[in-house]
Amino acid sequence: MAVKSAAILALTAAGAELGRRIQTHVAGATLHGLTGRVHDADAMFEDAAERLRDLFRARQPIIGICAAGILIRALAPALGSKTDDAPVIAISEDGRIIVPLLGGHRGANALARMLAQALDGTAAITTAGDVALGVSLDEPPPGWRIANPAALKATAAALLAKEPMALHIDAGDAKWLRGIDFQEDGARSIVVTHQVRDGDAHSLVYHPPVLALGVGCERGVAAEDLETLARETLAAHGLSPQAVAAVVSLDIKADEVAVHALAKWLGVPARFFDARTLARQEPRLARPSDTVRQAVGVAGVAEASALACAGPDSELIVPKMRSARATCAIALAPGDIDARSAGSPRGELFIVGIGPGSPSWRTPEADAAIAQASDVVGYGLYLDLLGSALAGKSRHDSPLGEEEARAWRALDLAATGRAVALVSSGDAGIYGLAALVFELLDRNENPAWRRVAVRVCPGVSALQAAAARAGAPLGHDFCAISLSDLLTPWPEIERRLHAAADGDFVVALYNPASARRRSQLGRAREILLSRREPDTPVVVARNLGRPGELVEATTLGGLDDAKIDMLTLLLIGNRQTRAFGPGSTRRVYTPRGYAAKRASPEETAAPVPAEEQ
């Protein structure tokens, strides 16, 4: 069972150990650990109640390795309708008792059963339908929809009261209902159909995922045009949108906004097939087109996609329908369609900044992207920093200096339909890999890359982390300059240093020195000293967020070049930057200018309300 983005909450070291075991059974789950008691968690927190409420409001399933009362007291202020509650499970630290507290019929009961089996524990399930009937009417199999949820309560009550119940099946596999004793002459009924049927108080209607909606379109078609065609086609043939399992098309359409918008409107995945796969469906096409074959290599995109998704025993129940710029067709499968195994999804590339190193400095967005990824690509040291967050994922290491090959690898993997995280330290957009990825896309060396959905997940940059440790040296205008001349000619770096000195910017110096590159830092200091005093405060930060972290304040004149290496970041103050305090408690800040503002009466005077003027 895969539960995406589930959050495992551990308050103790023993709880964290159990949490790691749970992660091997719950795909994509992240371990959240209490600071000071748990080490090496994927994400850290200091206030358990606050973290629980944040996760719950974000609709993330929660697995709390703690007393049920802790979860109840923390989540009580955030509770809403039971139809909206995310699954919440309490597990004892020994893993023996698993209690679904909330969202029982939204995945909690099923997850509790799975964990009980995996951990050799007991799932304490209390919902009436599960206990008495062995089935949850409001928790049908994946992909099934309920046409008239208002009839659920009356139907369940009738079954519990042993009233006769009939079963009518037009399409789909209703084996999950086999625990119910159905009778042909029941006054009430459960209906399983792919057709439009609203149901009433005496009939509960399910729509199984048996329809594959194939689409084709011109490049850049408007989303509303494709949606209108699909909606009108379904309505004209009496088919329920809730029975659609997936929106499917040719792989070159994987980046079409309209296709994904249609899938979102229907609440189903968008999946894609290559031309070779669709060509095998040509003998089954109702309306093949030589023109389409010449353009994309297959005689019919919409029909062939629908048939490929619905399987070899499917039936094309709606042949190709046209609008001005799009086509659609619908195939009916003999059983449920598992959209996850049909074709490929659109590939995703998350360019993730993981911060300087500490898990507590990773953003929730970065954690979620890594959890969602099937493959993680990066420099080995940075991947090591992720620790157990990489459990169950394909890891692709590359050495320092092979950044372009790393970005190529990530794009190639994503182009096959995978979800890939490309990892940078700090922020991926600040001297990281994001710019390189977009440069490769701009060069268009592989057209398949353009079909990948690319998202940059920001991280805490080294300059932010160093500034936070030191005080507030970036309180006013600042710039960042890398002293490495491997990619930028040194004369250009010198020009920027002069400009920063003339502009009186606080300067963050990245890559200040290496084993072979020692002279550049001295030259940079000379240029900055030409415009500011030797006692200008300087923050020296090394190994931020990692073992051996060192953050100290010195001066521009007293900076010891011998102590600086590639793991060091320098923050060099401007003419207003100040430092105060003794030794290790010395703090550095750059005033924003509020003192001058306070000295200006005309700016600080309170405005007079209009009615008093």
mmCIF file with all atom_site columns, C-alpha atoms in Angstrom, residues 443-538:
data_model
loop_
_atom_site.group_PDB
_atom_site.id
_atom_site.type_symbol
_atom_site.label_atom_id
_atom_site.label_alt_id
_atom_site.label_comp_id
_atom_site.label_asym_id
_atom_site.label_entity_id
_atom_site.label_seq_id
_atom_site.pdbx_PDB_ins_code
_atom_site.Cartn_x
_atom_site.Cartn_y
_atom_site.Cartn_z
_atom_site.occupancy
_atom_site.B_iso_or_equiv
_atom_site.pdbx_formal_charge
_atom_site.auth_seq_id
_atom_site.auth_comp_id
_atom_site.auth_asym_id
_atom_site.auth_atom_id
_atom_site.pdbx_PDB_model_num
ATOM 1  C CA . ARG A 1 443 ? 19.613 24.702 -25.608 1.00 0.00 ? 443 ARG A CA 1
ATOM 2  C CA . ASN A 1 444 ? 16.951 22.067 -26.406 1.00 0.00 ? 444 ASN A CA 1
ATOM 3  C CA . GLU A 1 445 ? 19.477 19.254 -26.801 1.00 0.00 ? 445 GLU A CA 1
ATOM 4  C CA . ASN A 1 446 ? 16.789 16.655 -26.104 1.00 0.00 ? 446 ASN A CA 1
ATOM 5  C CA . PRO A 1 447 ? 13.188 17.521 -27.116 1.00 0.00 ? 447 PRO A CA 1
ATOM 6  C CA . ALA A 1 448 ? 11.865 14.978 -24.571 1.00 0.00 ? 448 ALA A CA 1
ATOM 7  C CA . TRP A 1 449 ? 13.226 17.200 -21.777 1.00 0.00 ? 449 TRP A CA 1
ATOM 8  C CA . ARG A 1 450 ? 10.761 19.933 -22.722 1.00 0.00 ? 450 ARG A CA 1
ATOM 9  C CA . ARG A 1 451 ? 7.896  17.638 -21.725 1.00 0.00 ? 451 ARG A CA 1
ATOM 10 C CA . VAL A 1 452 ? 9.171  17.366 -18.154 1.00 0.00 ? 452 VAL A CA 1
ATOM 11 C CA . ALA A 1 453 ? 7.455  19.407 -15.440 1.00 0.00 ? 453 ALA A CA 1
ATOM 12 C CA . VAL A 1 454 ? 10.235 21.313 -13.695 1.00 0.00 ? 454 VAL A CA 1
ATOM 13 C CA . ARG A 1 455 ? 9.836  22.879 -10.258 1.00 0.00 ? 455 ARG A CA 1
ATOM 14 C CA . VAL A 1 456 ? 12.474 24.666 -8.197  1.00 0.00 ? 456 VAL A CA 1
ATOM 15 C CA . CYS A 1 457 ? 12.145 24.084 -4.448  1.00 0.00 ? 457 CYS A CA 1
ATOM 16 C CA . PRO A 1 458 ? 14.016 26.852 -2.613  1.00 0.00 ? 458 PRO A CA 1
ATOM 17 C CA . GLY A 1 459 ? 16.282 26.150 0.313   1.00 0.00 ? 459 GLY A CA 1
ATOM 18 C CA . VAL A 1 460 ? 18.037 28.119 3.022   1.00 0.00 ? 460 VAL A CA 1
ATOM 19 C CA . SER A 1 461 ? 21.133 29.546 1.350   1.00 0.00 ? 461 SER A CA 1
ATOM 20 C CA . ALA A 1 462 ? 24.550 29.523 3.006   1.00 0.00 ? 462 ALA A CA 1
ATOM 21 C CA . LEU A 1 463 ? 24.531 33.308 3.195   1.00 0.00 ? 463 LEU A CA 1
ATOM 22 C CA . GLN A 1 464 ? 21.188 33.254 5.036   1.00 0.00 ? 464 GLN A CA 1
ATOM 23 C CA . ALA A 1 465 ? 22.395 30.570 7.448   1.00 0.00 ? 465 ALA A CA 1
ATOM 24 C CA . ALA A 1 466 ? 25.672 32.382 8.145   1.00 0.00 ? 466 ALA A CA 1
ATOM 25 C CA . ALA A 1 467 ? 23.868 35.679 8.687   1.00 0.00 ? 467 ALA A CA 1
ATOM 26 C CA . ALA A 1 468 ? 21.390 34.069 11.083  1.00 0.00 ? 468 ALA A CA 1
ATOM 27 C CA . ARG A 1 469 ? 24.185 32.502 13.112  1.00 0.00 ? 469 ARG A CA 1
ATOM 28 C CA . ALA A 1 470 ? 26.123 35.791 13.296  1.00 0.00 ? 470 ALA A CA 1
ATOM 29 C CA . GLY A 1 471 ? 23.259 38.228 13.930  1.00 0.00 ? 471 GLY A CA 1
ATOM 30 C CA . ALA A 1 472 ? 21.912 40.338 11.067  1.00 0.00 ? 472 ALA A CA 1
ATOM 31 C CA . PRO A 1 473 ? 24.755 41.393 8.771   1.00 0.00 ? 473 PRO A CA 1
ATOM 32 C CA . LEU A 1 474 ? 22.425 41.351 5.748   1.00 0.00 ? 474 LEU A CA 1
ATOM 33 C CA . GLY A 1 475 ? 20.105 43.923 7.279   1.00 0.00 ? 475 GLY A CA 1
ATOM 34 C CA . HIS A 1 476 ? 20.662 46.303 4.341   1.00 0.00 ? 476 HIS A CA 1
ATOM 35 C CA . ASP A 1 477 ? 21.590 46.024 0.653   1.00 0.00 ? 477 ASP A CA 1
ATOM 36 C CA . PHE A 1 478 ? 23.957 43.164 -0.132  1.00 0.00 ? 478 PHE A CA 1
ATOM 37 C CA . CYS A 1 479 ? 25.332 41.121 -3.023  1.00 0.00 ? 479 CYS A CA 1
ATOM 38 C CA . ALA A 1 480 ? 26.943 37.723 -3.517  1.00 0.00 ? 480 ALA A CA 1
ATOM 39 C CA . ILE A 1 481 ? 30.129 37.079 -5.515  1.00 0.00 ? 481 ILE A CA 1
ATOM 40 C CA . SER A 1 482 ? 31.904 33.796 -6.162  1.00 0.00 ? 482 SER A CA 1
ATOM 41 C CA . LEU A 1 483 ? 35.687 34.002 -6.210  1.00 0.00 ? 483 LEU A CA 1
ATOM 42 C CA . SER A 1 484 ? 36.029 30.801 -8.243  1.00 0.00 ? 484 SER A CA 1
ATOM 43 C CA . ASP A 1 485 ? 37.383 31.567 -11.710 1.00 0.00 ? 485 ASP A CA 1
ATOM 44 C CA . LEU A 1 486 ? 36.668 28.094 -13.101 1.00 0.00 ? 486 LEU A CA 1
ATOM 45 C CA . LEU A 1 487 ? 33.520 29.347 -14.853 1.00 0.00 ? 487 LEU A CA 1
ATOM 46 C CA . THR A 1 488 ? 33.946 33.139 -14.670 1.00 0.00 ? 488 THR A CA 1
ATOM 47 C CA . PRO A 1 489 ? 37.132 34.947 -15.856 1.00 0.00 ? 489 PRO A CA 1
ATOM 48 C CA . TRP A 1 490 ? 39.016 36.617 -13.010 1.00 0.00 ? 490 TRP A CA 1
ATOM 49 C CA . PRO A 1 491 ? 38.942 40.097 -14.632 1.00 0.00 ? 491 PRO A CA 1
ATOM 50 C CA . GLU A 1 492 ? 35.121 39.899 -14.579 1.00 0.00 ? 492 GLU A CA 1
ATOM 51 C CA . ILE A 1 493 ? 35.164 38.909 -10.907 1.00 0.00 ? 493 ILE A CA 1
ATOM 52 C CA . GLU A 1 494 ? 37.465 41.846 -10.131 1.00 0.00 ? 494 GLU A CA 1
ATOM 53 C CA . ARG A 1 495 ? 35.107 44.204 -11.957 1.00 0.00 ? 495 ARG A CA 1
ATOM 54 C CA . ARG A 1 496 ? 32.224 43.016 -9.789  1.00 0.00 ? 496 ARG A CA 1
ATOM 55 C CA . LEU A 1 497 ? 34.286 43.363 -6.619  1.00 0.00 ? 497 LEU A CA 1
ATOM 56 C CA . HIS A 1 498 ? 35.088 46.976 -7.532  1.00 0.00 ? 498 HIS A CA 1
ATOM 57 C CA . ALA A 1 499 ? 31.402 47.642 -8.198  1.00 0.00 ? 499 ALA A CA 1
ATOM 58 C CA . ALA A 1 500 ? 30.419 46.133 -4.840  1.00 0.00 ? 500 ALA A CA 1
ATOM 59 C CA . ALA A 1 501 ? 33.046 48.190 -3.060  1.00 0.00 ? 501 ALA A CA 1
ATOM 60 C CA . ASP A 1 502 ? 31.960 51.392 -4.812  1.00 0.00 ? 502 ASP A CA 1
ATOM 61 C CA . GLY A 1 503 ? 28.301 50.673 -4.056  1.00 0.00 ? 503 GLY A CA 1
ATOM 62 C CA . ASP A 1 504 ? 29.046 49.961 -0.382  1.00 0.00 ? 504 ASP A CA 1
ATOM 63 C CA . PHE A 1 505 ? 27.244 46.618 -0.453  1.00 0.00 ? 505 PHE A CA 1
ATOM 64 C CA . VAL A 1 506 ? 27.588 44.003 2.219   1.00 0.00 ? 506 VAL A CA 1
ATOM 65 C CA . VAL A 1 507 ? 29.344 41.242 0.273   1.00 0.00 ? 507 VAL A CA 1
ATOM 66 C CA . ALA A 1 508 ? 28.879 37.491 0.601   1.00 0.00 ? 508 ALA A CA 1
ATOM 67 C CA . LEU A 1 509 ? 31.932 35.738 -0.834  1.00 0.00 ? 509 LEU A CA 1
ATOM 68 C CA . TYR A 1 510 ? 31.305 32.182 -2.024  1.00 0.00 ? 510 TYR A CA 1
ATOM 69 C CA . ASN A 1 511 ? 34.143 29.781 -2.923  1.00 0.00 ? 511 ASN A CA 1
ATOM 70 C CA . PRO A 1 512 ? 36.702 32.145 -1.380  1.00 0.00 ? 512 PRO A CA 1
ATOM 71 C CA . ALA A 1 513 ? 39.709 29.794 -1.628  1.00 0.00 ? 513 ALA A CA 1
ATOM 72 C CA . SER A 1 514 ? 40.717 26.244 -2.459  1.00 0.00 ? 514 SER A CA 1
ATOM 73 C CA . ALA A 1 515 ? 43.880 24.178 -2.104  1.00 0.00 ? 515 ALA A CA 1
ATOM 74 C CA . ARG A 1 516 ? 45.162 25.414 -5.489  1.00 0.00 ? 516 ARG A CA 1
ATOM 75 C CA . ARG A 1 517 ? 43.483 28.814 -5.579  1.00 0.00 ? 517 ARG A CA 1
ATOM 76 C CA . ARG A 1 518 ? 44.892 31.016 -2.799  1.00 0.00 ? 518 ARG A CA 1
ATOM 77 C CA . SER A 1 519 ? 45.573 34.441 -4.301  1.00 0.00 ? 519 SER A CA 1
ATOM 78 C CA . GLN A 1 520 ? 42.043 35.533 -5.215  1.00 0.00 ? 520 GLN A CA 1
ATOM 79 C CA . LEU A 1 521 ? 40.882 36.158 -1.644  1.00 0.00 ? 521 LEU A CA 1
ATOM 80 C CA . GLY A 1 522 ? 43.842 38.439 -0.944  1.00 0.00 ? 522 GLY A CA 1
ATOM 81 C CA . ARG A 1 523 ? 43.093 40.467 -4.063  1.00 0.00 ? 523 ARG A CA 1
ATOM 82 C CA . ALA A 1 524 ? 39.399 40.669 -3.143  1.00 0.00 ? 524 ALA A CA 1
ATOM 83 C CA . ARG A 1 525 ? 40.303 41.983 0.307   1.00 0.00 ? 525 ARG A CA 1
ATOM 84 C CA . GLU A 1 526 ? 42.584 44.630 -1.240  1.00 0.00 ? 526 GLU A CA 1
ATOM 85 C CA . ILE A 1 527 ? 39.753 45.863 -3.467  1.00 0.00 ? 527 ILE A CA 1
ATOM 86 C CA . LEU A 1 528 ? 37.264 46.057 -0.599  1.00 0.00 ? 528 LEU A CA 1
ATOM 87 C CA . LEU A 1 529 ? 39.803 47.744 1.703   1.00 0.00 ? 529 LEU A CA 1
ATOM 88 C CA . SER A 1 530 ? 40.132 50.478 -0.901  1.00 0.00 ? 530 SER A CA 1
ATOM 89 C CA . ARG A 1 531 ? 36.594 51.585 -0.009  1.00 0.00 ? 531 ARG A CA 1
ATOM 90 C CA . ARG A 1 532 ? 36.122 50.569 3.630   1.00 0.00 ? 532 ARG A CA 1
ATOM 91 C CA . GLU A 1 533 ? 38.074 50.569 6.897   1.00 0.00 ? 533 GLU A CA 1
ATOM 92 C CA . PRO A 1 534 ? 40.253 47.698 8.181   1.00 0.00 ? 534 PRO A CA 1
ATOM 93 C CA . ASP A 1 535 ? 37.963 47.309 11.222  1.00 0.00 ? 535 ASP A CA 1
ATOM 94 C CA . THR A 1 536 ? 34.966 46.487 8.983   1.00 0.00 ? 536 THR A CA 1
ATOM 95 C CA . PRO A 1 537 ? 33.261 43.426 10.547  1.00 0.00 ? 537 PRO A CA 1
ATOM 96 C CA . VAL A 1 538 ? 33.612 40.114 8.714   1.00 0.00 ? 538 VAL A CA 1
#
